[in-house]
CSV table of C-alpha atoms in Angstrom, one decimal:
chain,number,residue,atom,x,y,z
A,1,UNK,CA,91.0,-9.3,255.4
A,2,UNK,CA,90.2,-11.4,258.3
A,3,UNK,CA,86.3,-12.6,259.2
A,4,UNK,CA,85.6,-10.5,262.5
A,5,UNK,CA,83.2,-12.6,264.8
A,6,UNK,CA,81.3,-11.7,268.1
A,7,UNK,CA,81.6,-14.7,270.8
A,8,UNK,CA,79.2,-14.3,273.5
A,9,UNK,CA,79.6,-16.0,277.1
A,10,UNK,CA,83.8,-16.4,276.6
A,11,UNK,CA,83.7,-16.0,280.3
A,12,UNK,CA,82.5,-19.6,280.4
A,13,UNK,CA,84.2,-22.8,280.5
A,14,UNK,CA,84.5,-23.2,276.6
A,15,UNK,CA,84.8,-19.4,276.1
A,16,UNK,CA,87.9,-19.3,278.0
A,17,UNK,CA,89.6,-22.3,276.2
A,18,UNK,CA,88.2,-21.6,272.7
A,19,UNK,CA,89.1,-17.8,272.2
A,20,UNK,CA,92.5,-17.8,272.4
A,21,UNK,CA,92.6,-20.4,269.2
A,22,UNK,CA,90.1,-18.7,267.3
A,23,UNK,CA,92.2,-15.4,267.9
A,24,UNK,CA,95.3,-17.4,266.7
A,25,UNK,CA,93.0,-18.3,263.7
A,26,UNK,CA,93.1,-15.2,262.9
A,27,UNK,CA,89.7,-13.8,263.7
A,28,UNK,CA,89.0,-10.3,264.8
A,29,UNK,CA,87.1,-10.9,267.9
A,30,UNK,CA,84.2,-9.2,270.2
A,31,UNK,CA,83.6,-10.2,273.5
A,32,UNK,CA,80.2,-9.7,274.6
A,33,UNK,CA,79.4,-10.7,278.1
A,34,UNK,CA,77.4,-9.6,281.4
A,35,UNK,CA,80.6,-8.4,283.0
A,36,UNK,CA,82.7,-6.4,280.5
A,37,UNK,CA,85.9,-5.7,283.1
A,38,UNK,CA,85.9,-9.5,284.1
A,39,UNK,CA,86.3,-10.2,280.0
A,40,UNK,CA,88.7,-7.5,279.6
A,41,UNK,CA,91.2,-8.9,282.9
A,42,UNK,CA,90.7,-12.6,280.5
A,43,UNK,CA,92.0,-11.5,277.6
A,44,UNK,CA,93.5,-8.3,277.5
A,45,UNK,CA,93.5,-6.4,274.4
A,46,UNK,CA,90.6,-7.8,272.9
A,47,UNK,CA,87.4,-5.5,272.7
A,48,UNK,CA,84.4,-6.3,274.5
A,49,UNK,CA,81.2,-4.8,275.6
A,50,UNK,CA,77.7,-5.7,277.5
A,51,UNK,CA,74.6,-7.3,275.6
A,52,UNK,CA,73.3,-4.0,275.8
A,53,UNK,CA,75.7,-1.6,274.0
A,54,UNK,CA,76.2,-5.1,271.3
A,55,UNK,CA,73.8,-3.3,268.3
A,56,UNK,CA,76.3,-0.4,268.5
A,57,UNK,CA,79.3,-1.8,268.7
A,58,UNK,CA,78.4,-5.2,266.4
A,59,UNK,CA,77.9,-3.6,263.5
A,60,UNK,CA,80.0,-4.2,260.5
A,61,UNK,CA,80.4,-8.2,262.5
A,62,UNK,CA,80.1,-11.1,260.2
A,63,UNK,CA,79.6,-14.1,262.4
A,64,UNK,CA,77.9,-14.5,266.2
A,65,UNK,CA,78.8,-17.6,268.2
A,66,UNK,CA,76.5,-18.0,270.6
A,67,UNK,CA,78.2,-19.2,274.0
A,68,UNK,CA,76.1,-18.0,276.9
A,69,UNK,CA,74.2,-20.9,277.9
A,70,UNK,CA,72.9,-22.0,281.2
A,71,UNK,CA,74.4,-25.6,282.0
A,72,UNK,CA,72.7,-28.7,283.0
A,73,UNK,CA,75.4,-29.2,285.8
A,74,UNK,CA,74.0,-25.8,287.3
A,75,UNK,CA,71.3,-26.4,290.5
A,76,UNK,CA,69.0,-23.4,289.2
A,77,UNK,CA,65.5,-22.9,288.3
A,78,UNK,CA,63.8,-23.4,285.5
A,79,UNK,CA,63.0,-20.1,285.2
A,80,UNK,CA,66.7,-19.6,284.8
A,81,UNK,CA,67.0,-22.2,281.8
A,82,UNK,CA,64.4,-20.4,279.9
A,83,UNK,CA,65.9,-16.6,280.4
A,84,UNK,CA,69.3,-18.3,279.3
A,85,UNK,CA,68.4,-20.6,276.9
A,86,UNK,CA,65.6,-19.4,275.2
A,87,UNK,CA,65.0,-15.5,275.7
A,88,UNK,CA,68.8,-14.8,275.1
A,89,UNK,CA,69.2,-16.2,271.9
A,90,UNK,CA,66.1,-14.9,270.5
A,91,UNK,CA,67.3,-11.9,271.6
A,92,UNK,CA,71.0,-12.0,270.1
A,93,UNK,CA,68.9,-13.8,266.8
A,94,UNK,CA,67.2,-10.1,266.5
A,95,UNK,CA,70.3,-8.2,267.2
A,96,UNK,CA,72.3,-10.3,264.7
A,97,UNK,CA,70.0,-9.4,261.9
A,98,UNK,CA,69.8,-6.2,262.7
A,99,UNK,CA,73.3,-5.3,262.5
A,100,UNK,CA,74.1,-7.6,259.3
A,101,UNK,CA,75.8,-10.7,260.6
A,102,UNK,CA,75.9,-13.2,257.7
A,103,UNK,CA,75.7,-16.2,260.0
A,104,UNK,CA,74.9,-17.3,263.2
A,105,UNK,CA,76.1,-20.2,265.0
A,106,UNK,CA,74.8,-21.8,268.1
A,107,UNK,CA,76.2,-24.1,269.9
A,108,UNK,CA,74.0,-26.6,271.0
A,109,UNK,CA,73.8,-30.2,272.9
A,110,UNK,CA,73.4,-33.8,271.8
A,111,UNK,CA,71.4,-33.6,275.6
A,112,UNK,CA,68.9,-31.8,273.4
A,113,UNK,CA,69.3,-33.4,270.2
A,114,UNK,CA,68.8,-36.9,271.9
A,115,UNK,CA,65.4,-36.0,272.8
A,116,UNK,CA,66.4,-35.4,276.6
A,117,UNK,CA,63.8,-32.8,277.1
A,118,UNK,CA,62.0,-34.0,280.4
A,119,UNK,CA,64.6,-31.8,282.6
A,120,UNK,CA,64.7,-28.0,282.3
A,121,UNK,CA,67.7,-28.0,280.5
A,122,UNK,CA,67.3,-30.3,277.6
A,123,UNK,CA,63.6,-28.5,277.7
A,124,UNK,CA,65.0,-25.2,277.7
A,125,UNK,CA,67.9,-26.0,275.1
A,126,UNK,CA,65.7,-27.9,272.7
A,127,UNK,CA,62.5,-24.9,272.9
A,128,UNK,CA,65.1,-22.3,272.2
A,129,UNK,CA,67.3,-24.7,269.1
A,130,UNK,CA,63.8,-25.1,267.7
A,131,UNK,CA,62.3,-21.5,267.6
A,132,UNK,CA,65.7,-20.0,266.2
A,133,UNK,CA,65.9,-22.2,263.2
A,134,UNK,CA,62.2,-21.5,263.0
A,135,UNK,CA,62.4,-17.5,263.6
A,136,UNK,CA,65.7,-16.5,262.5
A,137,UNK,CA,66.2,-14.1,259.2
A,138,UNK,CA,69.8,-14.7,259.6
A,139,UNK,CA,71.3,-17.8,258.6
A,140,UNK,CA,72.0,-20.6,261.3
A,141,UNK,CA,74.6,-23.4,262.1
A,142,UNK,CA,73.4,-25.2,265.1
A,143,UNK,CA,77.0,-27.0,266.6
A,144,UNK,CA,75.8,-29.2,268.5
A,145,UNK,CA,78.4,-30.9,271.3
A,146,UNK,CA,78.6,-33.9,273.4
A,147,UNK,CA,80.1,-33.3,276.9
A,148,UNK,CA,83.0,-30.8,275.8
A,149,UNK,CA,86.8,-30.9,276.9
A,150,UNK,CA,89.8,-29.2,277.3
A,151,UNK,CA,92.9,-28.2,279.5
A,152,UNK,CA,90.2,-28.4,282.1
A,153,UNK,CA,86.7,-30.7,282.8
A,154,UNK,CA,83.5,-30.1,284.0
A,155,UNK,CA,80.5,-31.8,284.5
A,156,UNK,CA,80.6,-35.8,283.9
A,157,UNK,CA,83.9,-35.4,282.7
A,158,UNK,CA,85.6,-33.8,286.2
A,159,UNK,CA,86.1,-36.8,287.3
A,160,UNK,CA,89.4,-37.3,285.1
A,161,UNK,CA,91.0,-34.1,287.0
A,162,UNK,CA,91.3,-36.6,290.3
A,163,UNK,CA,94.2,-38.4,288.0
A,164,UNK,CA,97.7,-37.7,287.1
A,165,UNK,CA,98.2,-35.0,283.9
A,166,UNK,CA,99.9,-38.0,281.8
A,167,UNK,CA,97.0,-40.5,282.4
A,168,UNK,CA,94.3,-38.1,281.5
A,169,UNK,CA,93.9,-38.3,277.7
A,170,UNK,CA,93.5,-42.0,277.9
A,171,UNK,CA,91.0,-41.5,280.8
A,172,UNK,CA,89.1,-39.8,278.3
A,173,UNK,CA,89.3,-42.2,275.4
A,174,UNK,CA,88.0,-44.8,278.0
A,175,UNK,CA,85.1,-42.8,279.3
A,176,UNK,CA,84.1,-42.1,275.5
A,177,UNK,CA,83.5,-45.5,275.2
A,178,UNK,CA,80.2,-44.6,276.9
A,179,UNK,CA,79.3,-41.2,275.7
A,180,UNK,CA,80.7,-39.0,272.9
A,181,UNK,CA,82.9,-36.1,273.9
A,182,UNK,CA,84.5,-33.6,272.0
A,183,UNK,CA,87.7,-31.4,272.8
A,184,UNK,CA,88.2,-27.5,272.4
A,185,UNK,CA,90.7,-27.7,269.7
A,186,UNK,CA,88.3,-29.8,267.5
A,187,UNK,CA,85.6,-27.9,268.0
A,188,UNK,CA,87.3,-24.5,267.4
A,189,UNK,CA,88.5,-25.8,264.1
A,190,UNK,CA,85.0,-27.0,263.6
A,191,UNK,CA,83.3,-23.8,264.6
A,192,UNK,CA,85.8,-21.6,262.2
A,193,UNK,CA,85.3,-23.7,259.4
A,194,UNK,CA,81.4,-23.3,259.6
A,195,UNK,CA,81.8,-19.5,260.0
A,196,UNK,CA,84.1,-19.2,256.6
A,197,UNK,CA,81.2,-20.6,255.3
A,198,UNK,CA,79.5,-18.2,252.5
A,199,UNK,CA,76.2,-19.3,251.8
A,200,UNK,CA,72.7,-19.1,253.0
A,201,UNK,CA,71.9,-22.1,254.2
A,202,UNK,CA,70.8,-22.9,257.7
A,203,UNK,CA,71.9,-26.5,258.9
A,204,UNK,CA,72.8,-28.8,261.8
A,205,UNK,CA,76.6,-30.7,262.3
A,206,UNK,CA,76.7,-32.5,265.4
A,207,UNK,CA,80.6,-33.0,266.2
A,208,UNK,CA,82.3,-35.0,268.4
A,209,UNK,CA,86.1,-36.9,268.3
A,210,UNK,CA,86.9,-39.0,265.7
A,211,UNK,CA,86.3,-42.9,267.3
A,212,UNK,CA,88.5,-43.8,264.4
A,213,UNK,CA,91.6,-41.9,266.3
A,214,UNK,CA,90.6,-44.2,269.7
A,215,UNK,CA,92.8,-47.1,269.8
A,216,UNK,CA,90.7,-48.1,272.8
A,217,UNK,CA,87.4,-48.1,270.8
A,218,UNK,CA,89.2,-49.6,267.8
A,219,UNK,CA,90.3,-52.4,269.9
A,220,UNK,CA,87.1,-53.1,271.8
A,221,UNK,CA,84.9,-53.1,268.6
A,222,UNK,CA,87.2,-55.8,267.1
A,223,UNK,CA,87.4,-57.8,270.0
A,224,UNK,CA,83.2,-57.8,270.2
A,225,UNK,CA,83.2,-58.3,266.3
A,226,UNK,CA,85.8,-61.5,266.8
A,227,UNK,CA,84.1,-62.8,270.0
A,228,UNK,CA,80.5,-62.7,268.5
A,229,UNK,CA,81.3,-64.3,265.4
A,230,UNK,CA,83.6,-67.1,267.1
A,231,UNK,CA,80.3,-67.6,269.8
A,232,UNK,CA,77.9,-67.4,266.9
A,233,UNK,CA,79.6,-70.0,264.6
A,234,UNK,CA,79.9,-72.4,267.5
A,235,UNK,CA,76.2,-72.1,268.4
A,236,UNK,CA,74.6,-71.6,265.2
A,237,UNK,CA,76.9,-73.9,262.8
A,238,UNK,CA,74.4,-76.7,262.5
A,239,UNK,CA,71.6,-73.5,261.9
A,240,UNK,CA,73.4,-72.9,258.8
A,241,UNK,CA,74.1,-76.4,257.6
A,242,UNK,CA,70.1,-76.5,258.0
A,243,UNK,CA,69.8,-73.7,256.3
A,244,UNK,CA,72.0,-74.2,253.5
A,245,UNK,CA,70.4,-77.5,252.9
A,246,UNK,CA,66.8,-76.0,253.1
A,247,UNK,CA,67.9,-73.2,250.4
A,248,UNK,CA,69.6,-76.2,248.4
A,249,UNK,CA,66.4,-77.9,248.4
A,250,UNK,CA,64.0,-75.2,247.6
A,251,UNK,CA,65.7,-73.5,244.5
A,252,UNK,CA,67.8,-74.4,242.2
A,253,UNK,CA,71.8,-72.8,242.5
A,254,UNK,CA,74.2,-72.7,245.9
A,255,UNK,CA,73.2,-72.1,249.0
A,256,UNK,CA,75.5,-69.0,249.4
A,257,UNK,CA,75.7,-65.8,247.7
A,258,UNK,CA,78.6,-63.8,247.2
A,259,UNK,CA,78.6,-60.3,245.9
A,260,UNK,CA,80.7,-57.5,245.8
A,261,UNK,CA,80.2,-54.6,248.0
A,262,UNK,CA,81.6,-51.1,248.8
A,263,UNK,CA,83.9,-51.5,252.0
A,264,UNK,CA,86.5,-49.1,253.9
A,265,UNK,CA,88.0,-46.5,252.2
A,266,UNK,CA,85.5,-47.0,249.0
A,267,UNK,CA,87.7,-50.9,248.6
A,268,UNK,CA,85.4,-53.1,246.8
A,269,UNK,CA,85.4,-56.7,249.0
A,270,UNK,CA,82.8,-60.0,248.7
A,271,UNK,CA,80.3,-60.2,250.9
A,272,UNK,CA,78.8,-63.2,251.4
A,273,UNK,CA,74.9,-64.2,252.6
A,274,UNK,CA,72.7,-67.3,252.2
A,275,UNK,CA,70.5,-66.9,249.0
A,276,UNK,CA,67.5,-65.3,249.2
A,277,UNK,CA,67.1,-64.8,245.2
A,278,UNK,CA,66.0,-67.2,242.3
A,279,UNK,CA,69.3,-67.9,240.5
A,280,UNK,CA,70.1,-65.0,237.6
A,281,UNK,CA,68.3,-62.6,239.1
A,282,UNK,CA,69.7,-58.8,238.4
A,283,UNK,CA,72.7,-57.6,240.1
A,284,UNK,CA,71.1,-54.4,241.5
A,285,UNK,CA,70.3,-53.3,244.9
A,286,UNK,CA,67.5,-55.0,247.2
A,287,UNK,CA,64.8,-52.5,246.9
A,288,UNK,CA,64.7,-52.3,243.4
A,289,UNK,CA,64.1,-55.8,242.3
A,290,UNK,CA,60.8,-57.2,242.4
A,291,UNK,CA,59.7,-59.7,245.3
A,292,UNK,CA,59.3,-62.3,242.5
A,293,UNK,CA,63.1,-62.9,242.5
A,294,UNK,CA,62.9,-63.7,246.5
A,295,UNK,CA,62.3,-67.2,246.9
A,296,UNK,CA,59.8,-68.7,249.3
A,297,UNK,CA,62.7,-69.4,251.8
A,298,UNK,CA,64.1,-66.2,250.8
A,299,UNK,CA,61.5,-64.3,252.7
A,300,UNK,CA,61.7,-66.0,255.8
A,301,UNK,CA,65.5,-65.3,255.8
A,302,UNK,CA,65.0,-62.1,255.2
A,303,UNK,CA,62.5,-61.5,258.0
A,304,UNK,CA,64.4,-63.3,260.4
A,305,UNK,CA,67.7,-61.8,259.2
A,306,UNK,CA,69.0,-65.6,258.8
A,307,UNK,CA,70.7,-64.3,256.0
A,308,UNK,CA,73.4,-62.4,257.4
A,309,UNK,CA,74.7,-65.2,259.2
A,310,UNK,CA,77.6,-65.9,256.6
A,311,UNK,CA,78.6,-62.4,257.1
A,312,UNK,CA,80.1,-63.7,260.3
A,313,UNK,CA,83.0,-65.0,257.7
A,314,UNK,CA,83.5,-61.5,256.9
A,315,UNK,CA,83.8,-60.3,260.6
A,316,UNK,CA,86.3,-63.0,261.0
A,317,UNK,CA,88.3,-61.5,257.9
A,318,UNK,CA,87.9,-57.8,259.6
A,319,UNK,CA,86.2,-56.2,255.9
A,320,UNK,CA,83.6,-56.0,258.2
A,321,UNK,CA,82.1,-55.0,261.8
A,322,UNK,CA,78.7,-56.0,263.6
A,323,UNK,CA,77.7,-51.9,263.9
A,324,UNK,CA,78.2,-50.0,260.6
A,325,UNK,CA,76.8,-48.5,258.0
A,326,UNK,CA,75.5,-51.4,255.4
A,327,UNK,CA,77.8,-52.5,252.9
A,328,UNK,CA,76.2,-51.1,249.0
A,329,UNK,CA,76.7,-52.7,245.6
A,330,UNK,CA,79.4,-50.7,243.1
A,331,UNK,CA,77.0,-49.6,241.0
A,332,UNK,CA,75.0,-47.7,243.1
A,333,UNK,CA,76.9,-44.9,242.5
A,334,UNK,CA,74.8,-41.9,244.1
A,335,UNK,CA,75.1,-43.7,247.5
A,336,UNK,CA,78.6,-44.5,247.6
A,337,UNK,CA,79.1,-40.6,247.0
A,338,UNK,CA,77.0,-38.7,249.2
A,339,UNK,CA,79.1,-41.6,251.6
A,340,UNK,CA,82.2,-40.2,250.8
A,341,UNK,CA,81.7,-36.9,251.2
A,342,UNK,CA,80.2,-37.3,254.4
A,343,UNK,CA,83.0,-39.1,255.1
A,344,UNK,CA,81.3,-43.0,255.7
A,345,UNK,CA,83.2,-45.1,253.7
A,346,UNK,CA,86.2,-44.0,256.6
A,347,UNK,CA,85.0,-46.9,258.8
A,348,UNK,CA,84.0,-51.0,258.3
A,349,UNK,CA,80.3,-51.7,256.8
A,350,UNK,CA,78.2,-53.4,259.3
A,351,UNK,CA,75.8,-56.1,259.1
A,352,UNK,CA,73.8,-53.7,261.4
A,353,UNK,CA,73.2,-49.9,261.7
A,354,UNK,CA,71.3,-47.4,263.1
A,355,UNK,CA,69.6,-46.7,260.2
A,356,UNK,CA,68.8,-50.3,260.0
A,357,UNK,CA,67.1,-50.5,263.3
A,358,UNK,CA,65.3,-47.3,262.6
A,359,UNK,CA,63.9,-48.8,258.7
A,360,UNK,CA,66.2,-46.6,256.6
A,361,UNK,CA,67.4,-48.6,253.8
A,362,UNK,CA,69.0,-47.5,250.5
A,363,UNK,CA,66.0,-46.5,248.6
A,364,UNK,CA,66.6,-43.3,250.4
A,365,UNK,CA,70.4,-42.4,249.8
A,366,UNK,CA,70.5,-39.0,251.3
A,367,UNK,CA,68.0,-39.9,254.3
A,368,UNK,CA,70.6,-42.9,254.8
A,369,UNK,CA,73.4,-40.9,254.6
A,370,UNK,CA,72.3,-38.3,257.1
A,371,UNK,CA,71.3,-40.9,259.8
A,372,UNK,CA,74.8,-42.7,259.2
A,373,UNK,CA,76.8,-39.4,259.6
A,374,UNK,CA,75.0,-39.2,262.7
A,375,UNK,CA,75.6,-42.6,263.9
A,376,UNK,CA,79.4,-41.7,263.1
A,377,UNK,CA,79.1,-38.3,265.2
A,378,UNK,CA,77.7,-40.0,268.3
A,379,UNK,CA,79.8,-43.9,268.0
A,380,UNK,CA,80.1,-45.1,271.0
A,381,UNK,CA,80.6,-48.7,272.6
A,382,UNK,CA,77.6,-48.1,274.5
A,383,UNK,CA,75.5,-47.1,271.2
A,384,UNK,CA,77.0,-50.3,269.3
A,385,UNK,CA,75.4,-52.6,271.9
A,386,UNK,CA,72.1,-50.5,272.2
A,387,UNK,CA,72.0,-51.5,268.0
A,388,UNK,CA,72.9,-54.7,268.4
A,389,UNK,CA,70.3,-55.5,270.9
A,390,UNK,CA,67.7,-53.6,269.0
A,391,UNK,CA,68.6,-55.7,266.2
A,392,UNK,CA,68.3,-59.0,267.8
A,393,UNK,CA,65.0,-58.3,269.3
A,394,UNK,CA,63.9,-57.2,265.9
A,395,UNK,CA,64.3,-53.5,265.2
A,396,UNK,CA,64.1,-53.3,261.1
A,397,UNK,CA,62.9,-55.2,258.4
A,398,UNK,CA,65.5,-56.7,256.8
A,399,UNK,CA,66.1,-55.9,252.8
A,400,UNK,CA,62.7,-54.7,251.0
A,401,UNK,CA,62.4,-55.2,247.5
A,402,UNK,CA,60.9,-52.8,244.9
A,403,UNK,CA,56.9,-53.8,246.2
A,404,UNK,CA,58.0,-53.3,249.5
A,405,UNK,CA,59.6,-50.0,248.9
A,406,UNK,CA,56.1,-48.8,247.1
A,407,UNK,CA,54.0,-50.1,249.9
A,408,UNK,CA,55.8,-48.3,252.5
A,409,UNK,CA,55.8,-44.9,250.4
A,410,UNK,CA,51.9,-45.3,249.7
A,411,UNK,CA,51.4,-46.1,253.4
């Protein structure tokens, strides 16, 4: 029996593209829009009706996708935003419950989600994201989109009609250098796997494309990764002989530490950093050994993230990239995981993140995880150099240890 699902606003620009692949999905479909005989000359043979005859002819529905939206490329009032954005979907939120819909799913906008509320659009979107999950008996999967492509483009993304058909798909891999973007078909597969979906649970999946399928992002990262570490060596070689020498001196053992660590594709590879620990200390992960292992030198590496510098070997050797999640030991086994299933260990660890910059480190696995899926959803050239400036203007911590952990938590 297939799912039967109500899609509100498939007049609009992603209504019109997304339908006819849901329908070919095999969904039983319900248009519901303001103008029922522009819906029904759209996609003939498909049933359809106004918001106001929905609760009578919803019923027996099991999903809502929630469409109608006002858009930010739209001159209009704030008044407008609110009506659209806000009003609307508490509205449809009531009428869903009412007729038994299982699930609802809203699809929202990193606009929102990136905290983008002084306009009335990211205001409007963000008010109304936050009172559904926070009203709603029904449960809720917020989609939420970067700039959204298909056949067609709108918004930031016209700009790619002014060129020739053929040149257009790369047009967009290059423009997603700078912004995330998503395309119909992903997100229809997307949206019908969230609406197959049995459970209760309300939750958030921001989606975007893959950066991994972008040969034009693949090839930029690496040449960043290969120029940094090339300038970096050059500048900073005698900075490491000095180190090195200082660690040598200090404590007994070598001045670099090798270790292995979970890579691409789970591959276990040797990472290498200058030593921060007294020689024979346990090989677990940073916050849970005690700040007595760290060695006097130790700390000031740390703080000053000096001891990531021979990590610009493992650039060189491409296990790793400057932006990426950070590399975890074998044994930490709930980490590695929750990383696969959330599909992490697809790309390079990096000797930055932004869960780094925003002090996330492992003693949190699933907190880690989250921000890292995020950081996978929204990869962008642009986002790699805003983390790798934060870093170097000193955005994080560095490693904690086990005291440093317990501080935080009591503070």
């Amino acid at each position: 029996m297939a799912d039967k699902m109500i899609i509100t606003g498939a007049s609009g620009f992603v209504g019109r593209q997304i339908v006819p692949i849901l329908r070919a999905k095999g969904f039983d479909l319900l248009l519901v829009g303001r103008e029922p005989k522009r819906l029904e000359s759209l996609f003939p043979g498909i049933p359809n009706c106004d918001y106001a005859n929905l609760a009578e002819r919803g019923s027996g529905y099991d999903i809502l996708l929630h469409l109608a939206v006002q858009n930010n490329h739209r001159n209009v009032s704030a008044a407008a935003f609110q009506a659209a954005n806000v009003d609307l979907l508490l509205s449809l939120s009531k009428i869903a419950a009412q007729i038994g819909v299982r699930r609802f799913v809203n699809l929202g906008s990193t606009h929102a989600f990136a905290g983008n509320v002084d306009d009335a659009y990211g205001a409007s979107k963000a008010e109304g994201e936050r009172l559904l999950r926070e009203t709603s008996t029904v449960p809720v999967t917020a989609i939420i989109a970067p700039a959204i492509y298909g056949t067609s483009f709108q918004g930031n993304l016209k700009i790619v009609e002014r060129f020739p058909e053929f040149l257009r798909p790369l047009l967009v891999k290059i423009l997603s250098l700078l912004k995330p973007v998503v395309s119909i078909p992903r997100l229809a597969s997307i949206i019908a796997d969230e609406a197959r979906w049995y459970d209760d649970k309300t939750r958030s999946r921001i989606v975007s494309d893959d950066q991994q399928d972008n040969p034009v992002y693949l090839f930029m990262s690496r040449m960043i990764d290969l120029g940094v570490a090339v300038a970096l060596l050059l500048l900073l070689g005698g900075v490491m002989i000095g180190v090195a020498i200082a660690i040598r001196m200090k404590s007994k053992g070598p001045a670099i530490f090798a270790q292995d660590r979970v890579g691409r594709d789970g591959k276990v590879f040797t990472c290498y950093k200058f030593r921060t620990m007294a020689v024979g200390a346990p090989q677990r992960a940073t916050h849970e050994v005690g700040e007595v292992m760290v060695t006097d030198i130790g700390k000031f590496l740390r703080r000053t993230k000096l001891d990531e510098l021979p990590q610009l070997l493992n650039l060189l050797r491409n296990e790793m990239s400057l932006v990426g999640p950070r590399p975890c030991l074998p044994v930490q086994r709930e980490l590695v995981e929750r990383r696969k299933a959330a599909g992490v260990l697809a790309i390079k660890p990096g000797i930055t993140g932004l869960a780094q910059i925003q002090d996330i480190d492992m003693s949190n696995p699933q907190r880690l995880v989250e921000v890292e899926t995020q950081y996978l959803a929204l990869r962008t050239l642009m986002l790699d150099i805003k983390i790798i400036l934060a870093t170097v203007t000193g955005k994080g911590q560095g490693d904690r240890t086990a005291v440093d952990v317990q501080q935080k938590h009591n503070g």
